[in-house]
Short mmCIF file of C-alpha atoms in Angstrom, two decimals:
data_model
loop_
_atom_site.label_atom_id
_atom_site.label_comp_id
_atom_site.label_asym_id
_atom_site.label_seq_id
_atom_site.Cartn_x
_atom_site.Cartn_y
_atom_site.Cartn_z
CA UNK Y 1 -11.32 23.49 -6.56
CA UNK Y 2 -8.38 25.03 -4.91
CA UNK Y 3 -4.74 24.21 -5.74
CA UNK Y 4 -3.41 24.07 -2.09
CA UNK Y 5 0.67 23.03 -3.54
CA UNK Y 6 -0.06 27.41 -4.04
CA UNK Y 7 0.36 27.61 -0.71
CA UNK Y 8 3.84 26.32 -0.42
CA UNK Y 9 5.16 29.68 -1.76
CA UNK Y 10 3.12 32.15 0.67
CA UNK Y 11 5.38 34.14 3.28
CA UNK Y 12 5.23 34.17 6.53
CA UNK Y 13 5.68 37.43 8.54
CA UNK Y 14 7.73 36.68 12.12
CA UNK Y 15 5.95 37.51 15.05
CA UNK Y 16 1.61 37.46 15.14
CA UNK Y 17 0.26 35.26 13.31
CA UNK Y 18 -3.31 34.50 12.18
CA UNK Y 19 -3.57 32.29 15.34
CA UNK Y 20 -0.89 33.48 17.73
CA UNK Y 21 2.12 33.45 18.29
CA UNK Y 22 3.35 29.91 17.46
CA UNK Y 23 6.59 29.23 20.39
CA UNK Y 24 9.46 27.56 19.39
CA UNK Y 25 10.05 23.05 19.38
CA UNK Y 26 9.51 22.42 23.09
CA UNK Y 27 8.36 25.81 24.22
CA UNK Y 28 4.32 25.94 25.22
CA UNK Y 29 2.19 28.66 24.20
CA UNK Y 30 -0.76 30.51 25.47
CA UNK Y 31 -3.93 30.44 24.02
CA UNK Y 32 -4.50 34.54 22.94
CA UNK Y 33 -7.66 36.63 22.29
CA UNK Y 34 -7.49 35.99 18.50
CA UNK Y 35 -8.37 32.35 18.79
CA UNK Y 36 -11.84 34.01 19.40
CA UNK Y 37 -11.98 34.35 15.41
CA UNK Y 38 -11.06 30.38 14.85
CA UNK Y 39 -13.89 28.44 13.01
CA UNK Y 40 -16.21 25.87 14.51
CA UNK Y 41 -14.75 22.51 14.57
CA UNK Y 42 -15.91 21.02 11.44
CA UNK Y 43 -15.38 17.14 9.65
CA UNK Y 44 -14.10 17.32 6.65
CA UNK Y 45 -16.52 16.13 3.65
CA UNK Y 46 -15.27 13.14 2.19
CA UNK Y 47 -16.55 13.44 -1.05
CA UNK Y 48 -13.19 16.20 -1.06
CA UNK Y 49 -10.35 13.97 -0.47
CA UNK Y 50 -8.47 11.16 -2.84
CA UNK Y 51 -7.74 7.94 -0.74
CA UNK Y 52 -3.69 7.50 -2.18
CA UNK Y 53 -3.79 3.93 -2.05
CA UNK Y 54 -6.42 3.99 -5.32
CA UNK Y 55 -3.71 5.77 -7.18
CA UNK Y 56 -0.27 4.93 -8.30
CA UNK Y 57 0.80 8.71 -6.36
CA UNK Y 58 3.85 7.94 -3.86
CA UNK Y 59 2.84 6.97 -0.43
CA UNK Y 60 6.06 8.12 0.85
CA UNK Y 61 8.28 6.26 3.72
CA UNK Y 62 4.84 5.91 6.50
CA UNK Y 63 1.91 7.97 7.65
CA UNK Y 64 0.55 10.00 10.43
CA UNK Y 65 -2.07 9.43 12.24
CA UNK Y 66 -3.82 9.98 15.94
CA UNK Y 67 -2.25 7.83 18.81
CA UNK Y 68 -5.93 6.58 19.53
CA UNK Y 69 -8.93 6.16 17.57
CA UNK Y 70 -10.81 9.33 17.56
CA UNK Y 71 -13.32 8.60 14.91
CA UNK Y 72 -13.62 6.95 11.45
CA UNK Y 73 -12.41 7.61 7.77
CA UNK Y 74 -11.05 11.43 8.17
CA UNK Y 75 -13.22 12.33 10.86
CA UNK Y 76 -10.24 12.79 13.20
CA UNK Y 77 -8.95 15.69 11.73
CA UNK Y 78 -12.05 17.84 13.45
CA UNK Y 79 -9.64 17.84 16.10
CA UNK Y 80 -6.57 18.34 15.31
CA UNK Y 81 -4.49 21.48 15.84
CA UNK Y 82 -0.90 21.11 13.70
CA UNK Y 83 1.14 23.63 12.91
CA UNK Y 84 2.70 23.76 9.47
CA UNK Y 85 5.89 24.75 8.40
CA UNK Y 86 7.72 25.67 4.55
CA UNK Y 87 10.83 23.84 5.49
CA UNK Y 88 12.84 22.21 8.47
CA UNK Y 89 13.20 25.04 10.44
CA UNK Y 90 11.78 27.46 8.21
CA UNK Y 91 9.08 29.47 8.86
CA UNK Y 92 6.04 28.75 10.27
CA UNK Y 93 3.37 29.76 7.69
CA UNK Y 94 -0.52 27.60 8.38
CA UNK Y 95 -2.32 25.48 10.35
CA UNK Y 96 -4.06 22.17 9.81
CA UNK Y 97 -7.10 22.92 12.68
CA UNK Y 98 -10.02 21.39 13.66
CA UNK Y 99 -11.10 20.64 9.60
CA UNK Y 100 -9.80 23.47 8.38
CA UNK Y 101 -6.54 24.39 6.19
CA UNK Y 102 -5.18 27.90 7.35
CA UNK Y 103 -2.82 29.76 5.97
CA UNK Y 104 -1.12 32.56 7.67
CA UNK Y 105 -2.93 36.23 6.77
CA UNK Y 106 -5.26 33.98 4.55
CA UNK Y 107 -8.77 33.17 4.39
CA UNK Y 108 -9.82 29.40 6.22
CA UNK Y 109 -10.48 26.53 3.84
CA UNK Y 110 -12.69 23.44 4.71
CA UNK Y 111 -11.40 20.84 4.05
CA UNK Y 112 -12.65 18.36 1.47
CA UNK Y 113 -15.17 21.17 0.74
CA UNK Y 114 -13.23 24.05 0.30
CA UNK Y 115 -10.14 22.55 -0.65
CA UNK Y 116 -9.19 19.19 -1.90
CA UNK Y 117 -6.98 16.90 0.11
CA UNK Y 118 -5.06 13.34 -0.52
CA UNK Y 119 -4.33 10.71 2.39
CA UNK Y 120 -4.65 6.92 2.33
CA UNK Y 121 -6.47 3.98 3.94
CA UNK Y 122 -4.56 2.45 6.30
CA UNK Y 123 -7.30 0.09 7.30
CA UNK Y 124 -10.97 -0.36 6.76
CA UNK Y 125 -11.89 2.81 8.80
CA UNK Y 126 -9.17 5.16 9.11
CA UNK Y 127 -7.57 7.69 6.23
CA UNK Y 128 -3.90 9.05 6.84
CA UNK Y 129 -1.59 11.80 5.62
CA UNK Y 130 1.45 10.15 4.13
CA UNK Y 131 4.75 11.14 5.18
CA UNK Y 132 7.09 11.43 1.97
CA UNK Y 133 10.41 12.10 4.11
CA UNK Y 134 11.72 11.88 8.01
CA UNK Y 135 14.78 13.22 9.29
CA UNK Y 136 16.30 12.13 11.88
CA UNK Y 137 16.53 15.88 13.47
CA UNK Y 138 12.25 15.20 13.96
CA UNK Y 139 11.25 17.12 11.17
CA UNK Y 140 8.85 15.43 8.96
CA UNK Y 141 7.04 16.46 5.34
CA UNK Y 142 3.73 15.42 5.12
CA UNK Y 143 1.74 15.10 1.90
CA UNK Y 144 -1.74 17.07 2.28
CA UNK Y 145 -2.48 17.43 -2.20
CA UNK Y 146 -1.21 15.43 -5.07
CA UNK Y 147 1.15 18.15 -5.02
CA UNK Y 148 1.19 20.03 -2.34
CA UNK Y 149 3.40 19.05 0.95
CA UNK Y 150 4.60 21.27 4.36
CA UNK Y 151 7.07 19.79 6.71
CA UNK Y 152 5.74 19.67 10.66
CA UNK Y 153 8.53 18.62 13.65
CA UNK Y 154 7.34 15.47 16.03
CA UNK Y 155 8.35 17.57 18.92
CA UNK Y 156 4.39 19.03 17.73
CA UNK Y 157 2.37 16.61 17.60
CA UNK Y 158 0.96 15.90 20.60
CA UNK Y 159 1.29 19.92 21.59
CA UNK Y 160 -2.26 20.92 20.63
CA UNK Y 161 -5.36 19.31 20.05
CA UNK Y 162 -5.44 15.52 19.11
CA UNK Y 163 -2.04 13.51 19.39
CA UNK Y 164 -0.73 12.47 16.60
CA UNK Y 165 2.55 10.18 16.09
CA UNK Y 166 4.16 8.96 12.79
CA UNK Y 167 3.97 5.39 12.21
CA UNK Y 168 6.80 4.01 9.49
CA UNK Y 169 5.42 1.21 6.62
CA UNK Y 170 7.99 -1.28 7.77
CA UNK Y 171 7.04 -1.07 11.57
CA UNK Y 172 3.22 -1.15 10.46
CA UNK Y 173 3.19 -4.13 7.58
CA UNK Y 174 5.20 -5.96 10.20
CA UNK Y 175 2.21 -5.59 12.86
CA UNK Y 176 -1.01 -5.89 10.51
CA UNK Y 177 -2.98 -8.94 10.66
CA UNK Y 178 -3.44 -9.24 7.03
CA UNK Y 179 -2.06 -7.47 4.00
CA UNK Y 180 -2.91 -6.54 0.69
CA UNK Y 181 -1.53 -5.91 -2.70
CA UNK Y 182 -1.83 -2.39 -3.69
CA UNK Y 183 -2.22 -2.80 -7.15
CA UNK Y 184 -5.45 -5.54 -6.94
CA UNK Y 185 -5.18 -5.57 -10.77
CA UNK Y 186 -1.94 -7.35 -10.66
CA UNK Y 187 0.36 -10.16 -8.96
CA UNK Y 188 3.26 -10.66 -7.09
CA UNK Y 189 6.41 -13.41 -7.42
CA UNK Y 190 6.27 -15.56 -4.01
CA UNK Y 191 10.06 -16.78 -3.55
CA UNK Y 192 12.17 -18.77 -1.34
CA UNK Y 193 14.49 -16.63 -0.66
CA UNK Y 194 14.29 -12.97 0.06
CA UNK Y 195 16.40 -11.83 -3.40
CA UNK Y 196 15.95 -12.56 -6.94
CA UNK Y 197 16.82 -15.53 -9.05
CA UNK Y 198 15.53 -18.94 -9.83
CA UNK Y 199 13.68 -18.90 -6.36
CA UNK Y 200 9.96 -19.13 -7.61
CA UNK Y 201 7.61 -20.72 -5.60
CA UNK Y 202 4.32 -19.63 -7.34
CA UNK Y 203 2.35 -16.44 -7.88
CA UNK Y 204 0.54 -14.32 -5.10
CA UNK Y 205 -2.48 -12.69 -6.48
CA UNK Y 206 -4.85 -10.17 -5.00
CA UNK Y 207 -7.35 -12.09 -3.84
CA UNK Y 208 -5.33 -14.87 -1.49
CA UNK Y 209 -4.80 -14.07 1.99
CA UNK Y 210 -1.79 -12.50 3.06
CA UNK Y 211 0.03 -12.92 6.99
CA UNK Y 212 2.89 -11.21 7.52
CA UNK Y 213 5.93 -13.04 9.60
CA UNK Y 214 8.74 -11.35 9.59
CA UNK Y 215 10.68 -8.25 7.42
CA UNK Y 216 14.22 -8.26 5.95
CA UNK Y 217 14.98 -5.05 4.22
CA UNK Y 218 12.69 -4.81 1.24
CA UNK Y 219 11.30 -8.39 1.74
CA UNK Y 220 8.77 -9.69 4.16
CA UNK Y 221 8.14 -13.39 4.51
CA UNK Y 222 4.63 -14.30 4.54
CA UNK Y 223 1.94 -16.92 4.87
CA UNK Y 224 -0.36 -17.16 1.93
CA UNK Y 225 -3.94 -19.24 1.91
CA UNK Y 226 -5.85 -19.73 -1.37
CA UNK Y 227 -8.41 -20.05 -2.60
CA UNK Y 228 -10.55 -17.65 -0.13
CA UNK Y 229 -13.93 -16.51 -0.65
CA UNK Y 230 -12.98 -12.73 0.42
CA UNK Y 231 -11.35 -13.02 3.76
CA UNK Y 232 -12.98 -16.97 4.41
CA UNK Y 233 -10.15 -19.53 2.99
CA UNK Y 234 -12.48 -22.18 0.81
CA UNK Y 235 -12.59 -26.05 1.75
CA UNK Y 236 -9.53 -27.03 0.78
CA UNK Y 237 -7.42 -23.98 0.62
CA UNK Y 238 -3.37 -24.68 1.49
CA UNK Y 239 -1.00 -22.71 2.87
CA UNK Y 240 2.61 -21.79 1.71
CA UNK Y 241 5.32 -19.49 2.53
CA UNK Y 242 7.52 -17.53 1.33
CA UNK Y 243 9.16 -13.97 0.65
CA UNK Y 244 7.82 -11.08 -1.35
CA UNK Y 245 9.02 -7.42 -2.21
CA UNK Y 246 6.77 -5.08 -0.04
CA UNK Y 247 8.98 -1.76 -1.32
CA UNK Y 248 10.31 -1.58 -5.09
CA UNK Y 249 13.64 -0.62 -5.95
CA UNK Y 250 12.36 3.51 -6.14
CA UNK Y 251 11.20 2.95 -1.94
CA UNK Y 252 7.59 2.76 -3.36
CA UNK Y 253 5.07 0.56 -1.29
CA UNK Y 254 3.92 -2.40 -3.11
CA UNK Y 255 1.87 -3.91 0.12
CA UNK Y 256 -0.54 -2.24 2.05
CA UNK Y 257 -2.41 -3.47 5.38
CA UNK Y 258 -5.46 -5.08 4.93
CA UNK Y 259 -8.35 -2.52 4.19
CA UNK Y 260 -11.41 -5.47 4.32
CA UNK Y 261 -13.33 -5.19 7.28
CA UNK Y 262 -13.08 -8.39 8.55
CA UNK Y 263 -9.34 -7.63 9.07
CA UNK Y 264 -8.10 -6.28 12.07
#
C-alpha cells in the first residue's frame, strides 16, 4: 500500500502543472487542453480508508466536509476538485480530484484502492478529512494518512468541483442532536461545575444518551438519560445534568457527534 506522507517532500515546478495552471487565492482559472488526460470520476473503495474516530490518532481542531450532502460515507469525494499545497503559501504541488490523489508530474492514485486514506465519521453516513490546524490568514492543513497532511486555503474550496467548507468541533458538538464518547470502552466524570474538584455528580458511560446544551471553553453542559436500550431511554430512565470535558488538556476530542442512525 502506498505511503502518501512521501508525498509531502515532492517539488513542485512553477508554471504547468499536471492539471494546469493553478491561479493564485481569488484569481479563476480556465479549464486547458490537458484536463483531457484527467481520470474518470471514480468513488473511492472503502475497504481503503481508516475511519479516525476508531483510533486514538488526533482528530485535529474540526473537519472538512461538502456544504450539502452529496452522497454517503466517502462517496463525495468523486467530486471534488481541491488543490493541495506543501505549506501556507508554498507551492502548489497535487490535487485531491474526483477520487483520485494527484501529485504534480506523478502518476494518479485511487483512492482507497491505490492509496490508503484516514478521515472520520462525523455522523452515521458521512466520513471527513480532519483539519489538524487553521490560521486565521485561511490557510488550513488537512490530514489525508496517519501521517501524511498538505495545507489547502478556504479562499479554494468552493472554486472547483464540490463546495466544501470547514466546520470547527466546538461549533459542531454544540449543534448535534446527540453525542457520543469516543472512547466507548471507557467513562466520563459528569460535574456540577464546568472545572475540577469535589463537583461529582455521577459517571457518564458510553451507552447513556448524551444532549448537548451549551459550551464553555473545554466543557459542554449536557443532558444525560439512562438506562437506554441503544438510542430508546428504558421505562424508567431519569435525566440529569451537568458538565463534561469534550477536549483534554493536549486539544484532543474526547466527544464526538452521535454516529447511531437514529440520531440526526
Amino acid at each position: 500500500m502506498l505511503r502518501l506522507h512521501h508525498f509531502a517532500a515532492i517539488a513542485c515546478l512553477q508554471g504547468t502543472l499536471l492539471l494546469g495552471h493553478v491561479p493564485a487565492l481569488g484569481q479563476t482559472s480556465g479549464n486547458g487542453s490537458a484536463e483531457a488526460a484527467l481520470p474518470a470520476a471514480i468513488s473511492p473503495d472503502m475497504a481503503g480508508i481508516v475511519d479516525l474516530a476508531d483510533t486514538d490518532l488526533s482528530l485535529g481542531v474540526g473537519y472538512l466536509s461538502p456544504k450539502a450532502r452529496s452522497g454517503q460515507n466517502a462517496s463525495w469525494l468523486s467530486s471534488v476538485e481541491l488543490p493541495l499545497y506543501s505549506q501556507p503559501g508554498g507551492d502548489h504541488w497535487g490535487w485531491i480530484w474526483q477520487g483520485w490523489l494527484i501529485p504534480n508530474g506523478q502518476q494518479a492514485f485511487a483512492i482507497g484502492r491505490d492509496a490508503r486514506f484516514t478521515m472520520v465519521s462525523v455522523d452515521s453516513s458521512l466520513l471527513a478529512f480532519p483539519i489538524l490546524e487553521a490560521r486565521e490568514d485561511g490557510w488550513l492543513q488537512v490530514q489525508y494518512t496517519d501521517g501524511g497532511s498538505a495545507w489547502i486555503h478556504r479562499n479554494q474550496l468552493e472554486d472547483r468541483g464540490l463546495a466544501l467548507a470547514f466546520y470547527p468541533w466546538e461549533d459542531r458538538l454544540a449543534e448535534a442532536e446527540m453525542l457520543s464518547l469516543r472512547n466507548e470502552e471507557d467513562t466520563q466524570v459528569l460535574r456540577s461545575q464546568p472545572e475540577r474538584g469535589r463537583n461529582v455528580l455521577s459517571l457518564v458511560s458510553p451507552n447513556s444518551l448524551i444532549e448537548p446544551l451549551e459550551i464553555q471553553d473545554d466543557w459542554i453542559r449536557v443532558r444525560i438519560t439512562r438506562p437506554t436500550n441503544g438510542c430508546e431511554p428504558l421505562a424508567g430512565a431519569s435525566e440529569e445534568e451537568g458538565w463534561l470535558r469534550w477536549k483534554d488538556t493536549d486539544g484532543e476530542v474526547l466527544m464526538l457527534p452521535s454516529r447511531e442512525a437514529c440520531a440526526g
